[in-house]
PDB file of C-alpha atoms in Angstrom:
ATOM      1  CA  MET A   1     137.975   3.660  17.050  1.00 51.00           C
ATOM      2  CA  THR A   2     140.290   1.472  19.126  1.00 55.00           C
ATOM      3  CA  LEU A   3     140.279   2.118  22.838  1.00 59.00           C
ATOM      4  CA  LYS A   4     143.325   1.641  25.021  1.00 64.00           C
ATOM      5  CA  PRO A   5     143.182  -1.538  27.091  1.00 61.00           C
ATOM      6  CA  PHE A   6     142.322  -0.790  30.692  1.00 60.00           C
ATOM      7  CA  THR A   7     141.699  -2.592  33.938  1.00 59.00           C
ATOM      8  CA  ILE A   8     139.580  -1.557  36.890  1.00 63.00           C
ATOM      9  CA  ALA A   9     141.277  -2.022  40.252  1.00 63.00           C
ATOM     10  CA  GLU A  10     139.318  -4.105  42.747  1.00 65.00           C
ATOM     11  CA  ASP A  11     138.462  -2.090  45.827  1.00 66.00           C
ATOM     12  CA  THR A  12     136.040  -2.258  48.718  1.00 70.00           C
ATOM     13  CA  GLU A  13     135.655   1.499  49.230  1.00 89.00           C
ATOM     14  CA  LYS A  14     133.304   3.738  47.314  1.00 96.00           C
ATOM     15  CA  LYS A  15     135.007   4.860  44.154  1.00 97.00           C
ATOM     16  CA  ILE A  16     134.853   7.390  41.324  1.00 97.00           C
ATOM     17  CA  PHE A  17     135.896   6.407  37.819  1.00 97.00           C
ATOM     18  CA  LEU A  18     136.914   9.635  36.081  1.00 98.00           C
ATOM     19  CA  LEU A  19     136.784   9.212  32.322  1.00 98.00           C
ATOM     20  CA  LYS A  20     139.378  10.676  29.991  1.00 97.00           C
ATOM     21  CA  PRO A  21     139.024  12.246  27.466  1.00 97.00           C
ATOM     22  CA  ARG A  22     136.228  14.427  28.777  1.00 98.00           C
ATOM     23  CA  GLY A  23     135.110  18.025  28.539  1.00 98.00           C
ATOM     24  CA  PHE A  24     136.258  20.610  26.018  1.00 98.00           C
ATOM     25  CA  CYS A  25     136.885  19.540  22.430  1.00 97.00           C
ATOM     26  CA  ALA A  26     139.104  21.473  20.034  1.00 97.00           C
ATOM     27  CA  GLY A  27     136.169  23.307  18.462  1.00 98.00           C
ATOM     28  CA  VAL A  28     134.902  24.508  21.840  1.00 98.00           C
ATOM     29  CA  VAL A  29     138.361  25.608  22.972  1.00 98.00           C
ATOM     30  CA  ARG A  30     138.726  27.544  19.727  1.00 98.00           C
ATOM     31  CA  ALA A  31     135.302  29.205  20.038  1.00 98.00           C
ATOM     32  CA  ILE A  32     135.831  30.325  23.622  1.00 98.00           C
ATOM     33  CA  ASP A  33     139.282  31.606  22.786  1.00 97.00           C
ATOM     34  CA  VAL A  34     137.862  33.551  19.843  1.00 98.00           C
ATOM     35  CA  VAL A  35     135.604  35.505  22.202  1.00 98.00           C
ATOM     36  CA  GLU A  36     138.364  36.069  24.753  1.00 97.00           C
ATOM     37  CA  ILE A  37     140.875  37.224  22.147  1.00 97.00           C
ATOM     38  CA  ALA A  38     138.320  39.515  20.492  1.00 97.00           C
ATOM     39  CA  LEU A  39     137.605  41.119  23.856  1.00 97.00           C
ATOM     40  CA  GLU A  40     141.326  41.616  24.456  1.00 96.00           C
ATOM     41  CA  MET A  41     141.964  43.020  20.983  1.00 95.00           C
ATOM     42  CA  TYR A  42     138.937  45.279  20.564  1.00 96.00           C
ATOM     43  CA  GLY A  43     137.465  45.664  24.035  1.00 96.00           C
ATOM     44  CA  PRO A  44     133.798  45.224  24.972  1.00 97.00           C
ATOM     45  CA  PRO A  45     131.170  45.088  23.865  1.00 96.00           C
ATOM     46  CA  ILE A  46     131.645  42.142  21.538  1.00 98.00           C
ATOM     47  CA  TYR A  47     128.331  40.738  20.327  1.00 98.00           C
ATOM     48  CA  VAL A  48     127.847  36.970  20.027  1.00 98.00           C
ATOM     49  CA  ARG A  49     124.939  35.485  18.081  1.00 98.00           C
ATOM     50  CA  LYS A  50     123.435  32.649  20.170  1.00 98.00           C
ATOM     51  CA  GLU A  51     125.427  30.914  22.891  1.00 98.00           C
ATOM     52  CA  ILE A  52     129.051  30.580  21.757  1.00 98.00           C
ATOM     53  CA  VAL A  53     128.909  26.990  23.051  1.00 98.00           C
ATOM     54  CA  HIS A  54     126.083  25.234  24.855  1.00 97.00           C
ATOM     55  CA  ASN A  55     127.193  25.654  28.453  1.00 98.00           C
ATOM     56  CA  LYS A  56     125.654  28.188  30.786  1.00 96.00           C
ATOM     57  CA  HIS A  57     128.757  28.533  32.971  1.00 97.00           C
ATOM     58  CA  VAL A  58     130.926  29.378  29.954  1.00 98.00           C
ATOM     59  CA  VAL A  59     128.368  31.858  28.639  1.00 98.00           C
ATOM     60  CA  ASP A  60     128.007  33.548  32.032  1.00 98.00           C
ATOM     61  CA  GLN A  61     131.772  33.888  32.389  1.00 98.00           C
ATOM     62  CA  LEU A  62     132.142  35.453  28.945  1.00 98.00           C
ATOM     63  CA  ARG A  63     129.178  37.735  29.587  1.00 98.00           C
ATOM     64  CA  ASP A  64     130.914  38.968  32.735  1.00 98.00           C
ATOM     65  CA  ALA A  65     134.006  39.684  30.626  1.00 98.00           C
ATOM     66  CA  GLY A  66     132.047  41.934  28.248  1.00 98.00           C
ATOM     67  CA  ALA A  67     130.480  39.663  25.654  1.00 98.00           C
ATOM     68  CA  VAL A  68     126.881  40.512  24.744  1.00 98.00           C
ATOM     69  CA  PHE A  69     124.844  37.477  23.720  1.00 98.00           C
ATOM     70  CA  VAL A  70     121.956  38.036  21.328  1.00 98.00           C
ATOM     71  CA  GLU A  71     119.483  35.735  19.647  1.00 97.00           C
ATOM     72  CA  GLU A  72     119.481  37.455  16.267  1.00 97.00           C
ATOM     73  CA  LEU A  73     121.620  39.986  14.406  1.00 98.00           C
ATOM     74  CA  GLU A  74     118.832  42.574  14.506  1.00 97.00           C
ATOM     75  CA  GLU A  75     119.856  43.139  18.123  1.00 98.00           C
ATOM     76  CA  VAL A  76     123.390  44.126  17.090  1.00 98.00           C
ATOM     77  CA  PRO A  77     124.023  47.804  16.248  1.00 98.00           C
ATOM     78  CA  SER A  78     124.872  48.410  12.584  1.00 97.00           C
ATOM     79  CA  GLY A  79     128.591  48.325  11.960  1.00 97.00           C
ATOM     80  CA  ALA A  80     129.382  46.593  15.277  1.00 98.00           C
ATOM     81  CA  ARG A  81     131.630  43.564  15.746  1.00 98.00           C
ATOM     82  CA  ALA A  82     129.859  40.223  16.134  1.00 98.00           C
ATOM     83  CA  ILE A  83     130.833  36.575  16.475  1.00 98.00           C
ATOM     84  CA  PHE A  84     129.087  33.543  15.014  1.00 98.00           C
ATOM     85  CA  SER A  85     128.891  30.653  17.490  1.00 98.00           C
ATOM     86  CA  ALA A  86     130.616  27.278  17.163  1.00 98.00           C
ATOM     87  CA  HIS A  87     127.393  25.740  15.790  1.00 98.00           C
ATOM     88  CA  GLY A  88     127.499  27.625  12.490  1.00 98.00           C
ATOM     89  CA  VAL A  89     124.958  29.764  10.649  1.00 98.00           C
ATOM     90  CA  SER A  90     123.006  29.674   7.411  1.00 98.00           C
ATOM     91  CA  PRO A  91     123.846  31.762   4.338  1.00 98.00           C
ATOM     92  CA  GLN A  92     120.795  33.883   5.161  1.00 98.00           C
ATOM     93  CA  VAL A  93     122.378  34.947   8.446  1.00 98.00           C
ATOM     94  CA  ARG A  94     125.632  35.779   6.689  1.00 98.00           C
ATOM     95  CA  GLU A  95     123.683  37.957   4.287  1.00 98.00           C
ATOM     96  CA  GLN A  96     121.995  39.748   7.200  1.00 98.00           C
ATOM     97  CA  ALA A  97     125.437  40.479   8.616  1.00 98.00           C
ATOM     98  CA  ARG A  98     126.555  41.914   5.281  1.00 98.00           C
ATOM     99  CA  VAL A  99     123.490  44.133   4.954  1.00 97.00           C
ATOM    100  CA  ARG A 100     124.003  45.456   8.483  1.00 97.00           C
ATOM    101  CA  ASP A 101     127.696  46.080   7.763  1.00 98.00           C
ATOM    102  CA  LEU A 102     128.725  43.987  10.767  1.00 98.00           C
ATOM    103  CA  GLN A 103     132.354  43.106  11.408  1.00 97.00           C
ATOM    104  CA  ILE A 104     132.046  39.342  11.670  1.00 97.00           C
ATOM    105  CA  ILE A 105     134.383  36.895  13.378  1.00 98.00           C
ATOM    106  CA  ASP A 106     133.380  33.335  12.547  1.00 97.00           C
ATOM    107  CA  ALA A 107     133.869  30.830  15.392  1.00 98.00           C
ATOM    108  CA  THR A 108     132.088  27.983  13.587  1.00 98.00           C
ATOM    109  CA  CYS A 109     133.719  24.657  14.440  1.00 98.00           C
ATOM    110  CA  PRO A 110     135.714  23.435  11.409  1.00 97.00           C
ATOM    111  CA  LEU A 111     133.948  20.070  11.664  1.00 98.00           C
ATOM    112  CA  VAL A 112     130.583  21.824  11.312  1.00 98.00           C
ATOM    113  CA  THR A 113     131.958  23.810   8.380  1.00 98.00           C
ATOM    114  CA  LYS A 114     132.871  20.460   6.785  1.00 98.00           C
ATOM    115  CA  VAL A 115     129.207  19.403   6.891  1.00 98.00           C
ATOM    116  CA  HIS A 116     128.128  22.733   5.360  1.00 98.00           C
ATOM    117  CA  LEU A 117     130.589  22.279   2.493  1.00 98.00           C
ATOM    118  CA  GLU A 118     129.313  18.742   1.894  1.00 98.00           C
ATOM    119  CA  ALA A 119     125.740  20.066   1.732  1.00 98.00           C
ATOM    120  CA  ILE A 120     126.745  22.687  -0.823  1.00 98.00           C
ATOM    121  CA  LYS A 121     128.557  20.107  -2.956  1.00 98.00           C
ATOM    122  CA  PHE A 122     125.658  17.641  -2.983  1.00 98.00           C
ATOM    123  CA  ALA A 123     123.098  20.388  -3.634  1.00 98.00           C
ATOM    124  CA  ARG A 124     125.033  21.643  -6.652  1.00 98.00           C
ATOM    125  CA  SER A 125     125.011  18.092  -8.018  1.00 97.00           C
ATOM    126  CA  GLY A 126     121.217  17.919  -7.768  1.00 97.00           C
ATOM    127  CA  TYR A 127     120.949  15.515  -4.832  1.00 98.00           C
ATOM    128  CA  THR A 128     118.216  15.354  -2.235  1.00 98.00           C
ATOM    129  CA  ILE A 129     120.049  15.770   1.072  1.00 98.00           C
ATOM    130  CA  VAL A 130     118.787  13.785   4.042  1.00 98.00           C
ATOM    131  CA  LEU A 131     120.103  15.529   7.134  1.00 98.00           C
ATOM    132  CA  ILE A 132     120.124  13.328  10.236  1.00 98.00           C
ATOM    133  CA  GLY A 133     119.748  15.509  13.298  1.00 98.00           C
ATOM    134  CA  HIS A 134     117.549  17.096  15.920  1.00 97.00           C
ATOM    135  CA  LYS A 135     115.026  19.735  14.945  1.00 95.00           C
ATOM    136  CA  ASP A 136     115.650  23.254  16.292  1.00 94.00           C
ATOM    137  CA  HIS A 137     119.282  22.569  17.240  1.00 96.00           C
ATOM    138  CA  ASP A 138     121.421  25.562  16.216  1.00 97.00           C
ATOM    139  CA  GLU A 139     123.788  23.400  14.159  1.00 98.00           C
ATOM    140  CA  VAL A 140     120.953  21.749  12.245  1.00 98.00           C
ATOM    141  CA  ILE A 141     119.278  25.093  11.494  1.00 98.00           C
ATOM    142  CA  GLY A 142     122.512  26.398   9.996  1.00 98.00           C
ATOM    143  CA  THR A 143     123.124  23.306   7.868  1.00 98.00           C
ATOM    144  CA  LEU A 144     119.523  23.225   6.612  1.00 98.00           C
ATOM    145  CA  GLY A 145     119.981  26.791   5.422  1.00 98.00           C
ATOM    146  CA  GLU A 146     122.630  25.830   2.875  1.00 98.00           C
ATOM    147  CA  ALA A 147     120.091  24.158   0.583  1.00 98.00           C
ATOM    148  CA  PRO A 148     116.624  24.355   2.174  1.00 98.00           C
ATOM    149  CA  ALA A 149     114.743  23.360  -0.976  1.00 98.00           C
ATOM    150  CA  GLN A 150     116.783  20.163  -1.346  1.00 98.00           C
ATOM    151  CA  THR A 151     117.209  19.110   2.295  1.00 98.00           C
ATOM    152  CA  VAL A 152     114.925  17.037   4.494  1.00 98.00           C
ATOM    153  CA  LEU A 153     115.512  16.417   8.201  1.00 98.00           C
ATOM    154  CA  VAL A 154     115.053  13.018   9.822  1.00 98.00           C
ATOM    155  CA  SER A 155     115.529  12.026  13.454  1.00 97.00           C
ATOM    156  CA  SER A 156     114.496   8.367  13.483  1.00 97.00           C
ATOM    157  CA  PRO A 157     114.206   5.281  11.262  1.00 97.00           C
ATOM    158  CA  GLU A 158     110.434   5.807  11.263  1.00 97.00           C
ATOM    159  CA  GLU A 159     110.879   9.209   9.653  1.00 98.00           C
ATOM    160  CA  VAL A 160     113.041   7.579   6.997  1.00 98.00           C
ATOM    161  CA  ASP A 161     110.122   5.301   6.149  1.00 97.00           C
ATOM    162  CA  ALA A 162     107.949   8.356   5.470  1.00 96.00           C
ATOM    163  CA  LEU A 163     110.411  10.002   3.056  1.00 97.00           C
ATOM    164  CA  ASN A 164     109.423  10.834  -0.501  1.00 95.00           C
ATOM    165  CA  VAL A 165     112.200  12.023  -2.825  1.00 97.00           C
ATOM    166  CA  PRO A 166     112.136  13.146  -6.468  1.00 96.00           C
ATOM    167  CA  ASP A 167     114.863  10.723  -7.578  1.00 97.00           C
ATOM    168  CA  ALA A 168     115.835   7.712  -5.462  1.00 97.00           C
ATOM    169  CA  ALA A 169     119.078   7.437  -7.425  1.00 97.00           C
ATOM    170  CA  ARG A 170     120.220  10.899  -6.340  1.00 98.00           C
ATOM    171  CA  VAL A 171     119.992  10.881  -2.558  1.00 98.00           C
ATOM    172  CA  CYS A 172     122.715  11.556   0.006  1.00 98.00           C
ATOM    173  CA  TYR A 173     122.860  11.830   3.764  1.00 98.00           C
ATOM    174  CA  LEU A 174     124.723  14.078   6.200  1.00 98.00           C
ATOM    175  CA  THR A 175     124.563  14.203   9.977  1.00 98.00           C
ATOM    176  CA  GLN A 176     124.677  16.622  12.863  1.00 98.00           C
ATOM    177  CA  THR A 177     128.121  16.322  14.465  1.00 98.00           C
ATOM    178  CA  THR A 178     126.918  15.600  18.032  1.00 97.00           C
ATOM    179  CA  LEU A 179     124.594  12.621  17.601  1.00 96.00           C
ATOM    180  CA  SER A 180     124.557   9.214  19.238  1.00 95.00           C
ATOM    181  CA  LEU A 181     126.659   6.813  17.193  1.00 95.00           C
ATOM    182  CA  ASP A 182     124.193   3.958  17.684  1.00 94.00           C
ATOM    183  CA  GLU A 183     121.127   6.038  16.872  1.00 91.00           C
ATOM    184  CA  THR A 184     122.767   7.410  13.734  1.00 96.00           C
ATOM    185  CA  ARG A 185     123.894   3.955  12.642  1.00 96.00           C
ATOM    186  CA  ASP A 186     120.305   2.683  12.792  1.00 97.00           C
ATOM    187  CA  ILE A 187     119.025   5.605  10.730  1.00 98.00           C
ATOM    188  CA  VAL A 188     121.782   5.232   8.123  1.00 98.00           C
ATOM    189  CA  SER A 189     121.064   1.500   7.856  1.00 98.00           C
ATOM    190  CA  ARG A 190     117.407   2.215   7.179  1.00 98.00           C
ATOM    191  CA  LEU A 191     118.325   4.849   4.590  1.00 98.00           C
ATOM    192  CA  LYS A 192     120.513   2.329   2.759  1.00 98.00           C
ATOM    193  CA  GLU A 193     117.659  -0.174   2.773  1.00 98.00           C
ATOM    194  CA  ARG A 194     115.270   2.330   1.245  1.00 97.00           C
ATOM    195  CA  PHE A 195     117.767   3.981  -1.103  1.00 98.00           C
ATOM    196  CA  PRO A 196     120.457   1.478  -2.129  1.00 98.00           C
ATOM    197  CA  LEU A 197     122.281   4.100  -4.228  1.00 98.00           C
ATOM    198  CA  ILE A 198     122.438   6.661  -1.419  1.00 98.00           C
ATOM    199  CA  GLN A 199     125.734   8.450  -0.934  1.00 97.00           C
ATOM    200  CA  GLY A 200     127.252   9.647   2.313  1.00 96.00           C
ATOM    201  CA  PRO A 201     130.110  11.909   3.356  1.00 95.00           C
ATOM    202  CA  PRO A 202     133.680  10.672   2.647  1.00 89.00           C
ATOM    203  CA  ALA A 203     134.200  10.448   6.413  1.00 88.00           C
ATOM    204  CA  GLN A 204     131.531  10.391   9.108  1.00 92.00           C
ATOM    205  CA  ASP A 205     130.202  13.760  10.218  1.00 96.00           C
ATOM    206  CA  ILE A 206     129.954  12.844  13.923  1.00 96.00           C
ATOM    207  CA  CYS A 207     132.949  14.562  15.479  1.00 96.00           C
ATOM    208  CA  TYR A 208     135.911  12.780  17.039  1.00 96.00           C
ATOM    209  CA  ALA A 209     135.178  14.142  20.529  1.00 97.00           C
ATOM    210  CA  THR A 210     131.553  13.005  20.466  1.00 97.00           C
ATOM    211  CA  GLU A 211     132.664   9.524  19.412  1.00 97.00           C
ATOM    212  CA  ASN A 212     135.471   9.314  21.971  1.00 97.00           C
ATOM    213  CA  ARG A 213     133.247  10.304  24.877  1.00 97.00           C
ATOM    214  CA  GLN A 214     130.461   7.918  23.881  1.00 97.00           C
ATOM    215  CA  MET A 215     132.857   5.003  23.440  1.00 96.00           C
ATOM    216  CA  GLY A 216     134.367   5.775  26.830  1.00 96.00           C
ATOM    217  CA  VAL A 217     130.959   5.620  28.481  1.00 97.00           C
ATOM    218  CA  LYS A 218     130.241   2.262  26.854  1.00 97.00           C
ATOM    219  CA  ALA A 219     133.598   0.884  27.988  1.00 96.00           C
ATOM    220  CA  VAL A 220     133.226   1.855  31.644  1.00 96.00           C
ATOM    221  CA  ALA A 221     129.495   1.161  32.022  1.00 97.00           C
ATOM    222  CA  PRO A 222     129.980  -2.513  33.051  1.00 96.00           C
ATOM    223  CA  PHE A 223     132.079  -1.375  36.012  1.00 95.00           C
ATOM    224  CA  CYS A 224     129.879   1.387  37.466  1.00 97.00           C
ATOM    225  CA  GLN A 225     126.432   1.681  39.001  1.00 97.00           C
ATOM    226  CA  LEU A 226     125.856   5.321  38.111  1.00 98.00           C
ATOM    227  CA  LEU A 227     127.175   7.821  35.548  1.00 98.00           C
ATOM    228  CA  LEU A 228     127.153  11.578  36.077  1.00 98.00           C
ATOM    229  CA  VAL A 229     127.625  13.707  32.962  1.00 98.00           C
ATOM    230  CA  VAL A 230     128.653  17.324  33.462  1.00 98.00           C
ATOM    231  CA  GLY A 231     126.956  19.499  30.865  1.00 98.00           C
ATOM    232  CA  SER A 232     124.052  21.861  30.227  1.00 97.00           C
ATOM    233  CA  MET A 233     120.579  20.709  29.257  1.00 96.00           C
ATOM    234  CA  ASN A 234     120.817  22.310  25.808  1.00 96.00           C
ATOM    235  CA  SER A 235     124.064  20.487  25.009  1.00 97.00           C
ATOM    236  CA  SER A 236     123.256  17.810  22.444  1.00 97.00           C
ATOM    237  CA  ASN A 237     126.466  15.827  22.870  1.00 97.00           C
ATOM    238  CA  SER A 238     126.064  15.828  26.677  1.00 98.00           C
ATOM    239  CA  LYS A 239     122.506  14.512  26.452  1.00 97.00           C
ATOM    240  CA  ARG A 240     123.681  11.781  24.108  1.00 97.00           C
ATOM    241  CA  LEU A 241     126.184  10.582  26.742  1.00 98.00           C
ATOM    242  CA  VAL A 242     123.333  10.082  29.189  1.00 98.00           C
ATOM    243  CA  GLU A 243     121.337   8.159  26.573  1.00 97.00           C
ATOM    244  CA  VAL A 244     124.298   5.963  25.626  1.00 97.00           C
ATOM    245  CA  CYS A 245     124.815   4.983  29.253  1.00 98.00           C
ATOM    246  CA  GLU A 246     121.132   4.353  29.921  1.00 98.00           C
ATOM    247  CA  ASN A 247     121.022   2.084  26.876  1.00 97.00           C
ATOM    248  CA  THR A 248     123.547  -0.165  28.646  1.00 97.00           C
ATOM    249  CA  GLY A 249     121.194  -0.467  31.627  1.00 98.00           C
ATOM    250  CA  VAL A 250     123.161   1.864  33.914  1.00 98.00           C
ATOM    251  CA  ARG A 251     121.486   4.931  35.440  1.00 98.00           C
ATOM    252  CA  SER A 252     122.843   8.254  34.230  1.00 98.00           C
ATOM    253  CA  TYR A 253     122.090  11.903  34.931  1.00 98.00           C
ATOM    254  CA  LEU A 254     123.049  15.179  33.288  1.00 98.00           C
ATOM    255  CA  VAL A 255     124.130  17.873  35.759  1.00 98.00           C
ATOM    256  CA  ASP A 256     125.214  21.449  35.197  1.00 98.00           C
ATOM    257  CA  ASP A 257     127.351  21.232  38.319  1.00 98.00           C
ATOM    258  CA  GLU A 258     127.490  19.488  41.683  1.00 98.00           C
ATOM    259  CA  SER A 259     124.487  21.446  42.975  1.00 98.00           C
ATOM    260  CA  ASP A 260     122.255  19.455  40.598  1.00 98.00           C
ATOM    261  CA  VAL A 261     123.166  16.102  42.160  1.00 98.00           C
ATOM    262  CA  ASN A 262     120.389  14.527  44.175  1.00 98.00           C
ATOM    263  CA  PRO A 263     121.992  12.665  47.106  1.00 97.00           C
ATOM    264  CA  ALA A 264     119.275  10.016  46.771  1.00 98.00           C
ATOM    265  CA  TRP A 265     120.901   8.946  43.481  1.00 98.00           C
ATOM    266  CA  LEU A 266     123.871   7.655  45.491  1.00 98.00           C
ATOM    267  CA  THR A 267     121.867   5.357  47.772  1.00 97.00           C
ATOM    268  CA  ASN A 268     123.412   1.857  47.710  1.00 96.00           C
ATOM    269  CA  VAL A 269     125.872   2.999  45.010  1.00 97.00           C
ATOM    270  CA  LYS A 270     129.563   2.110  45.415  1.00 97.00           C
ATOM    271  CA  THR A 271     130.915   3.030  41.968  1.00 97.00           C
ATOM    272  CA  VAL A 272     130.227   6.277  40.129  1.00 98.00           C
ATOM    273  CA  ALA A 273     131.654   7.193  36.736  1.00 98.00           C
ATOM    274  CA  VAL A 274     132.084  10.876  35.858  1.00 98.00           C
ATOM    275  CA  THR A 275     132.519  12.409  32.424  1.00 98.00           C
ATOM    276  CA  ALA A 276     131.730  15.737  30.769  1.00 98.00           C
ATOM    277  CA  GLY A 277     130.238  16.888  27.497  1.00 98.00           C
ATOM    278  CA  ALA A 278     132.425  18.643  24.957  1.00 98.00           C
ATOM    279  CA  SER A 279     131.400  22.134  26.119  1.00 97.00           C
ATOM    280  CA  ALA A 280     131.753  21.592  29.883  1.00 98.00           C
ATOM    281  CA  PRO A 281     134.727  23.225  31.683  1.00 98.00           C
ATOM    282  CA  GLU A 282     137.129  21.036  33.656  1.00 98.00           C
ATOM    283  CA  ASN A 283     136.694  23.062  36.848  1.00 98.00           C
ATOM    284  CA  LEU A 284     133.064  21.897  36.995  1.00 98.00           C
ATOM    285  CA  VAL A 285     134.226  18.286  36.754  1.00 98.00           C
ATOM    286  CA  GLN A 286     136.710  18.789  39.574  1.00 98.00           C
ATOM    287  CA  ASN A 287     134.044  20.461  41.715  1.00 98.00           C
ATOM    288  CA  LEU A 288     131.773  17.461  41.187  1.00 98.00           C
ATOM    289  CA  VAL A 289     134.566  15.031  42.070  1.00 98.00           C
ATOM    290  CA  ALA A 290     135.293  16.995  45.249  1.00 98.00           C
ATOM    291  CA  TRP A 291     131.576  16.910  46.169  1.00 98.00           C
ATOM    292  CA  LEU A 292     131.473  13.139  45.674  1.00 98.00           C
ATOM    293  CA  GLN A 293     134.569  12.719  47.816  1.00 98.00           C
ATOM    294  CA  ARG A 294     132.950  14.744  50.580  1.00 97.00           C
ATOM    295  CA  ASN A 295     129.994  12.384  50.327  1.00 97.00           C
ATOM    296  CA  GLY A 296     131.928   9.178  50.886  1.00 97.00           C
ATOM    297  CA  PHE A 297     133.476   8.364  47.506  1.00 97.00           C
ATOM    298  CA  HIS A 298     137.100   8.462  48.601  1.00 95.00           C
ATOM    299  CA  GLY A 299     138.561   6.257  45.876  1.00 95.00           C
ATOM    300  CA  LEU A 300     139.455   7.928  42.570  1.00 96.00           C
ATOM    301  CA  GLU A 301     140.658   6.196  39.431  1.00 95.00           C
ATOM    302  CA  GLU A 302     141.148   8.040  36.135  1.00 95.00           C
ATOM    303  CA  VAL A 303     140.417   5.809  33.170  1.00 95.00           C
ATOM    304  CA  GLU A 304     142.081   7.063  29.979  1.00 94.00           C
ATOM    305  CA  LEU A 305     140.604   5.320  26.970  1.00 89.00           C
ATOM    306  CA  VAL A 306     142.036   7.217  24.006  1.00 93.00           C
ATOM    307  CA  GLU A 307     144.419  10.116  23.546  1.00 93.00           C
ATOM    308  CA  GLU A 308     143.144  13.344  22.006  1.00 94.00           C
ATOM    309  CA  ASP A 309     145.613  15.658  20.330  1.00 93.00           C
ATOM    310  CA  VAL A 310     143.521  17.838  18.048  1.00 95.00           C
ATOM    311  CA  HIS A 311     143.919  21.546  17.435  1.00 95.00           C
ATOM    312  CA  PHE A 312     142.285  24.057  15.107  1.00 96.00           C
ATOM    313  CA  SER A 313     143.700  27.330  13.805  1.00 95.00           C
ATOM    314  CA  LEU A 314     142.083  30.578  14.819  1.00 95.00           C
ATOM    315  CA  PRO A 315     139.773  32.304  12.311  1.00 94.00           C
ATOM    316  CA  GLY A 316     141.570  34.521   9.820  1.00 88.00           C
ATOM    317  CA  GLU A 317     140.051  37.604  11.438  1.00 85.00           C
ATOM    318  CA  LEU A 318     142.151  36.937  14.553  1.00 89.00           C
ATOM    319  CA  GLN A 319     145.367  35.675  12.991  1.00 75.00           C
ATOM    320  CA  THR A 320     146.943  39.050  13.736  1.00 60.00           C
ATOM    321  CA  ALA A 321     146.592  38.606  17.501  1.00 51.00           C
ATOM    322  CA  GLY A 322     150.160  39.381  18.396  1.00 43.00           C
ATOM    323  CA  SER A 323     150.535  38.206  21.952  1.00 43.00           C
ATOM    324  CA  ARG A 324     148.380  35.096  21.657  1.00 45.00           C
ATOM    325  CA  LEU A 325     149.048  31.754  20.021  1.00 42.00           C
ATOM    326  CA  THR A 326     147.491  31.365  16.597  1.00 39.00           C
ATOM    327  CA  THR A 327     146.598  27.767  17.247  1.00 44.00           C
ATOM    328  CA  ILE A 328     144.636  26.263  20.056  1.00 41.00           C
ATOM    329  CA  SER A 329     145.901  22.956  21.442  1.00 39.00           C
ATOM    330  CA  LEU A 330     144.287  20.547  23.873  1.00 40.00           C
ATOM    331  CA  SER A 331     147.609  19.142  25.001  1.00 35.00           C
TER     332      SER A 331
END
């Protein structure tokens, strides 16, 4: 990815560098809109399996609007309307929905669906699938379910070293969409060393928004003393932004909102960069910026590193929504 050239203005006052792009990606916008449109079309309650996206503020807002969040489909009354979250589900969950005669609206991010389809294709061709990802993450659980007997999960180069596969000539790899680019690159390199014939996806599985936000952090890190990432603790892509920054030697913290900021973090700090994970609402970013300004950071410079113009169509179940747009745009 090529970043736009940018310069940082010299200044003596305390300053905030506000990264762009930040916050909601197209898949998150689509998922949230799915819940809102379903509530408008059908009225509450609308059941949602797991958190629609990994942000507690978003979930709380949708819960207040009438969405009912459940951990498993057994909690949904038979025949009721339910939504699958942006992180995707396994075929086993889809079968549970069928057995319970649930009216399903699928808000799975299309980029996650892409990984599922790749897993199905490789499994049908008899490959061992090495899935690079984090254990117990909702997205990984769903992808593993496509071909559990043929898929192994790895999270580090050391775990690659411990792999045993039936046929080293028929191995492929896929990845969770919200990983660190650097971490994934190291694991893929080790896989290629161990299995020279390994195949990968036609295009990387890590999503465009994850890449853009990580590259932005790397670009601005030399110019700031602290990075604050707006996002919830269970947001994988938000946690990766913190890790990426810390790997450059710059302190970074993940905050749900401005109330999580410890004023001691700002001691002797003149430059703070602010970004947000792909499931964090913009109003939380603006609240954090306002808090920083009240605490002496009066300079504000927005640093736009790459343009995002991605949109995804609504699920077919909602294409009939008359008064709403049938595409979601980030523009």
